[in-house]
mmCIF file of C-alpha atoms in Angstrom:
data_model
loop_
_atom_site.group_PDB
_atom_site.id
_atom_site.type_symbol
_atom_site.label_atom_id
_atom_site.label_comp_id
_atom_site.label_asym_id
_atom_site.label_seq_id
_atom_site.Cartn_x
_atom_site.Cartn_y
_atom_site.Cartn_z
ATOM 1 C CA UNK A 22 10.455 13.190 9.158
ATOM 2 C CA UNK A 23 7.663 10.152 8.656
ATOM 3 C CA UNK A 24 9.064 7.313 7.112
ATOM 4 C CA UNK A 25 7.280 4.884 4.890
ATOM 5 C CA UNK A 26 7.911 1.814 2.386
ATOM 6 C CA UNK A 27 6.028 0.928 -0.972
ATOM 7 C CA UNK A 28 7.051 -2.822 -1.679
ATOM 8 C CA UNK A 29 6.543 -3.948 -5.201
ATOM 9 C CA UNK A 30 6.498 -7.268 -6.673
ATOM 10 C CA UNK A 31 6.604 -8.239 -10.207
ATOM 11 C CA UNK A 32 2.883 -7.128 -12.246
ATOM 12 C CA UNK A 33 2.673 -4.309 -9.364
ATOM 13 C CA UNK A 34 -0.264 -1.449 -10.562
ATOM 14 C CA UNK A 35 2.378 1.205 -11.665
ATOM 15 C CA UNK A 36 -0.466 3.919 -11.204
ATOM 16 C CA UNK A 37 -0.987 2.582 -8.164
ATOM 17 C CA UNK A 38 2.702 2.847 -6.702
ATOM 18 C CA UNK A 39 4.174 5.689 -8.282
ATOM 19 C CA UNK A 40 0.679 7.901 -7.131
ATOM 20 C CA UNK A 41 1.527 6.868 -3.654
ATOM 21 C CA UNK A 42 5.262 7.670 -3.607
ATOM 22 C CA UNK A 43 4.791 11.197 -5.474
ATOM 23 C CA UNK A 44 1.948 12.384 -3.073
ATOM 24 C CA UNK A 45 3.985 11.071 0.008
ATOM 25 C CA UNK A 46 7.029 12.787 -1.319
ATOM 26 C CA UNK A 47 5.331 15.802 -2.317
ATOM 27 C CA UNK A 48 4.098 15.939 1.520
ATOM 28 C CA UNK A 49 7.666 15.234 2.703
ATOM 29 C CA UNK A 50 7.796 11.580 3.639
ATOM 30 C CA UNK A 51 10.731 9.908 3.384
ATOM 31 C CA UNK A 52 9.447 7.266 0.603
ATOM 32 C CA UNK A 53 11.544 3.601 0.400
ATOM 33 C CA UNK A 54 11.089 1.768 -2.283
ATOM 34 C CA UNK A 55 11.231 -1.596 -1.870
ATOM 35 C CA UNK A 56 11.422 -5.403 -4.512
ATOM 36 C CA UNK A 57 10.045 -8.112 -2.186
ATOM 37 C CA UNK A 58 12.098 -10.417 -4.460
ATOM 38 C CA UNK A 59 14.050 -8.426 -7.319
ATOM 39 C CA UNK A 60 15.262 -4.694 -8.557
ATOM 40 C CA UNK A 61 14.196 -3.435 -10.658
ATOM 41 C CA UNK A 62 10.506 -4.635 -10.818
ATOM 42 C CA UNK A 63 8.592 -4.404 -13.998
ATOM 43 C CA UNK A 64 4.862 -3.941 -13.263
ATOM 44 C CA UNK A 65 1.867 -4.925 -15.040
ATOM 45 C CA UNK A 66 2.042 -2.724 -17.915
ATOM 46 C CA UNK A 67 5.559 -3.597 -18.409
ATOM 47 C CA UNK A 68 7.237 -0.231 -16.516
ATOM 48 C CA UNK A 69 9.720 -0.504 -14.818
ATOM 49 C CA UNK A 70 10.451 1.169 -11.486
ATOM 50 C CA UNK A 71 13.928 1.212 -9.909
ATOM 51 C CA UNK A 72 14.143 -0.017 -6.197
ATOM 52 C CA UNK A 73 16.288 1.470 -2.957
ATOM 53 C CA UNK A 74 16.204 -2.016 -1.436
ATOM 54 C CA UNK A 75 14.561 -5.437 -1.357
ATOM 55 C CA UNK A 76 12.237 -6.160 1.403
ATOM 56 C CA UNK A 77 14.615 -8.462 3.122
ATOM 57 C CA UNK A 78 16.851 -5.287 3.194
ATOM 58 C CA UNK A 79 14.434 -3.152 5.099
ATOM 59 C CA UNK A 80 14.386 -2.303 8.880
ATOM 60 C CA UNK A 81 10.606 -2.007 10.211
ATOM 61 C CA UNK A 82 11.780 -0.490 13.224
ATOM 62 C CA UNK A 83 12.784 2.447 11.327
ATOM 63 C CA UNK A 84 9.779 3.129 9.603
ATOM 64 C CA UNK A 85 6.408 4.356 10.268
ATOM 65 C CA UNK A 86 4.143 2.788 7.115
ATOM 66 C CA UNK A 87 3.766 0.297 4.955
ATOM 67 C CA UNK A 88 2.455 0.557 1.600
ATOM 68 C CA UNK A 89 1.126 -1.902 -1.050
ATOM 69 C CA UNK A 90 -0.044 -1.550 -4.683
ATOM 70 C CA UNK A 91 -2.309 -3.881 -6.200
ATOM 71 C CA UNK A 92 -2.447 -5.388 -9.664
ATOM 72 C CA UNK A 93 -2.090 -8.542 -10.762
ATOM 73 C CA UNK A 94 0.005 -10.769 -10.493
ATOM 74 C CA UNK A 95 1.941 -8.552 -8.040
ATOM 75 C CA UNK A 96 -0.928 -9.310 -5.342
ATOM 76 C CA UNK A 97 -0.784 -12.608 -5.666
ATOM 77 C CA UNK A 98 3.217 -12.464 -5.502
ATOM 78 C CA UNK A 99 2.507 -9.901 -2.147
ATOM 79 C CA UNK A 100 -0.100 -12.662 -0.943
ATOM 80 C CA UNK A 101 2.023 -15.960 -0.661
ATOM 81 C CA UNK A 102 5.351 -13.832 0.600
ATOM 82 C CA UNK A 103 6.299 -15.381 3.772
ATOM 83 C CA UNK A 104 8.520 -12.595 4.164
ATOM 84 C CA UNK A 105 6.386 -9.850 3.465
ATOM 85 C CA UNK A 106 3.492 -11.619 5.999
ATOM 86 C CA UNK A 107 6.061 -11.610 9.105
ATOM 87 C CA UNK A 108 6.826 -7.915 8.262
ATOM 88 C CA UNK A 109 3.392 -7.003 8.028
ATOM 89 C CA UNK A 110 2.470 -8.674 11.671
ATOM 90 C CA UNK A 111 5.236 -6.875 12.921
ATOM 91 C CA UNK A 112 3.828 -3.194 12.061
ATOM 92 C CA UNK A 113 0.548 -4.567 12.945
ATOM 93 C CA UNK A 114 1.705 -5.429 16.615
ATOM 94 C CA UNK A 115 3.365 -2.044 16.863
ATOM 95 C CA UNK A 116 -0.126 0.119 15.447
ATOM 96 C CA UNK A 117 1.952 1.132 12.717
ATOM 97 C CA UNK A 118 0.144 1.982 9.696
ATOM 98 C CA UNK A 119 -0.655 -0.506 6.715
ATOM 99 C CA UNK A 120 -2.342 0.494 3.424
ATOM 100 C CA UNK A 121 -3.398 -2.337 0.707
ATOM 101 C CA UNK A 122 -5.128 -0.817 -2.525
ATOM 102 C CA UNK A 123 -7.128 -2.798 -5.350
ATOM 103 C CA UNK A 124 -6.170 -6.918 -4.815
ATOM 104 C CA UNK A 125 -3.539 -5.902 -2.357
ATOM 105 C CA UNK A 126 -5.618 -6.260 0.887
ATOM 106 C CA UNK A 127 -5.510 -10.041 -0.185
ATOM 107 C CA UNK A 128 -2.110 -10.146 1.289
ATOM 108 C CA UNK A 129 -3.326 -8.077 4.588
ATOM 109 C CA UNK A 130 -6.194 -10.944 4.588
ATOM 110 C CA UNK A 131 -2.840 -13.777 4.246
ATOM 111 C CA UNK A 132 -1.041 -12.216 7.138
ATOM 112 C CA UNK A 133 -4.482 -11.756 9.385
ATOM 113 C CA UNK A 134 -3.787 -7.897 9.618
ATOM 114 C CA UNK A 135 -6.982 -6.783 7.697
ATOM 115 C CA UNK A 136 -9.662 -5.148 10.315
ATOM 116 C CA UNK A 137 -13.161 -5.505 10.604
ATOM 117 C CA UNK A 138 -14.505 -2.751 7.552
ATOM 118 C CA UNK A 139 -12.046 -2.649 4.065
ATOM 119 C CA UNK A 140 -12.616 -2.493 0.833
ATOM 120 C CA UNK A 141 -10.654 -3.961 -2.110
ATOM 121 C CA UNK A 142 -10.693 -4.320 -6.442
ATOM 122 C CA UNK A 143 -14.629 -5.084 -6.731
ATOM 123 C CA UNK A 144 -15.373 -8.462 -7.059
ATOM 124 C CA UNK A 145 -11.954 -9.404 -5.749
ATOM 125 C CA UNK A 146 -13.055 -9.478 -2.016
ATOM 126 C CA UNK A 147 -14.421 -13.206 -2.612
ATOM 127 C CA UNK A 148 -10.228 -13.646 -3.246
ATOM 128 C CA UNK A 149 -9.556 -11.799 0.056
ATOM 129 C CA UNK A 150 -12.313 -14.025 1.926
ATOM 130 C CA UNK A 151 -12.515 -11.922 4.980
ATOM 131 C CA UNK A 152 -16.207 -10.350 5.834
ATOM 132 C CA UNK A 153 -16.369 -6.616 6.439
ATOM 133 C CA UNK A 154 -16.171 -5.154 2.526
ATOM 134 C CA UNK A 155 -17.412 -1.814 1.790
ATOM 135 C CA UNK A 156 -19.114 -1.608 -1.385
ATOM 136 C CA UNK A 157 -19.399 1.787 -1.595
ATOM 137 C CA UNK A 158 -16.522 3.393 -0.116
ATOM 138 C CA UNK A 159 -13.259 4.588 -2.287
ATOM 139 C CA UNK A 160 -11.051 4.477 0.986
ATOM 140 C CA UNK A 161 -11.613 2.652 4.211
ATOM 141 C CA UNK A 162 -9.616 3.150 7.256
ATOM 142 C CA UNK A 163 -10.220 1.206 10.000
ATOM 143 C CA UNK A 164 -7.616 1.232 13.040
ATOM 144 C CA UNK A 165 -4.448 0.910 11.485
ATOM 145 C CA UNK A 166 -5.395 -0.013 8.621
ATOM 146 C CA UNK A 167 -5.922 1.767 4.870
ATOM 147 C CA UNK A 168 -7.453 -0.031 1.923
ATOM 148 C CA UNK A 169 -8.757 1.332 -1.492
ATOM 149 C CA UNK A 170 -10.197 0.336 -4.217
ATOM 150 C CA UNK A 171 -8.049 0.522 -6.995
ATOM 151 C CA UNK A 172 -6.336 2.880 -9.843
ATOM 152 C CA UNK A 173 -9.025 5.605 -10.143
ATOM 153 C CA UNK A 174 -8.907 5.738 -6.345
ATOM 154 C CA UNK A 175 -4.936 5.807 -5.545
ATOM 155 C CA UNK A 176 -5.001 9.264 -5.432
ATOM 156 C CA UNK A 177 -7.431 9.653 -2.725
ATOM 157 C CA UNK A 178 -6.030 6.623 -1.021
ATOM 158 C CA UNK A 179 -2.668 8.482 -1.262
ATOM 159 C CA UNK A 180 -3.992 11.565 0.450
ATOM 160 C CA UNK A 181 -5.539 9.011 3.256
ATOM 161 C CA UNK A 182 -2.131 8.243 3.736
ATOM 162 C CA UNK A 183 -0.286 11.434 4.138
ATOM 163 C CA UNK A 184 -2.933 12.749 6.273
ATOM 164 C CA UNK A 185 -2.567 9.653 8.306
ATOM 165 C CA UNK A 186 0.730 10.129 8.595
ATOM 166 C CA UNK A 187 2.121 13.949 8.610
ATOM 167 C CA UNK A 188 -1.681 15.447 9.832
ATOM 168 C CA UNK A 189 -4.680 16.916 7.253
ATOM 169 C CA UNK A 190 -3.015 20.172 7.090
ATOM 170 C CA UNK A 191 -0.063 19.231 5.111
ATOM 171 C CA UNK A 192 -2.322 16.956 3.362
ATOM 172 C CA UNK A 193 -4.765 19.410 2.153
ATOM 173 C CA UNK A 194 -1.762 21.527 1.153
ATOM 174 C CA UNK A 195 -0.348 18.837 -0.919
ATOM 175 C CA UNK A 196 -4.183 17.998 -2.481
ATOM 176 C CA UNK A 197 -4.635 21.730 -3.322
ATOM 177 C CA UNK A 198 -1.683 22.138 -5.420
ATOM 178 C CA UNK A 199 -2.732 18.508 -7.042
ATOM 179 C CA UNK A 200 -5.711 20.535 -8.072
ATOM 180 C CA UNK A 201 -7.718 17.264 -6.654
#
């Protein structure tokens, strides 16, 4: 069984997040949640989400993606994570699988783990700084490497994913019974 993490930090996009982990779980990945600093984390809208761990608690070896939601100011908490930044190089050195949606690719842009083509919350790329934006993409994959653009998209960015990681089979199983 695949094996991914979702790592929220406080003012994480709830839509965001909890899209990701039902799709994932409806296509039977083991989902982690994960606080990069507390649990539970409240997100921008003021729900809170319970957490398995905290990101110091997690073991990268053990897993085969990492996830992060966007919103604000939960990017901007991902962004400046030392912690988070060393994880991130770490599944980036192995070719394990990293997905950013909406400002969260700001943090892939921190720990120089972004690729060449991504896209990002519009207008927000002049945060992330890096060149290589699509403009008119809803998903970008590029190597390792998943980005999105933001809440209308996480579903489709969530599909990316599972296909990614279980094979487009199970995915378009799990997108036909969404209906999507």
């Amino acid at each position: 069984m695949k094996k991914a993490t979702i790592i929220l930090a406080e003012g994480f996009e709830e839509l965001e997040a909890v899209t990701v982990i039902d799709v994932l779980r409806r296509g039977g990945v083991e989902v982690v949640i994960a606080g990069l600093k507390e649990r539970p984390v409240t997100g921008a809208h003021q729900i809170q989400l319970h957490t398995d761990c905290l990101l110091t608690e997690i073991d990268p070896q053990n897993l085969d993606a990492i996830i992060l939601p966007g919103g604000l100011p939960g990017s901007e908490h991902l962004a400046k994570s030392v912690e988070l930044q060393s994880v991130l190089k770490a599944f980036d050195q192995k070719g394990k699988l990293i997905a950013a949606i909406c400002a969260a690719p700001w943090a892939l842009a921190t720990a120089n783990v972004l690729k060449s083509h991504y896209t990002c919350y519009p207008g927000f790329e002049k945060t992330v700084l890096k060149p290589g934006y699509e403009t008119d993409k809803n998903v970008v994959i590029c190597k390792n490497v998943i980005t999105s653009r933001g809440p209308a998209t996480a579903m489709e960015f969530a599909l990316a994913i599972l296909a990614n990681l279980v094979g487009d089979e199970i995915a378009t199983k799990v997108k036909n019974g969404l209906l999507f």
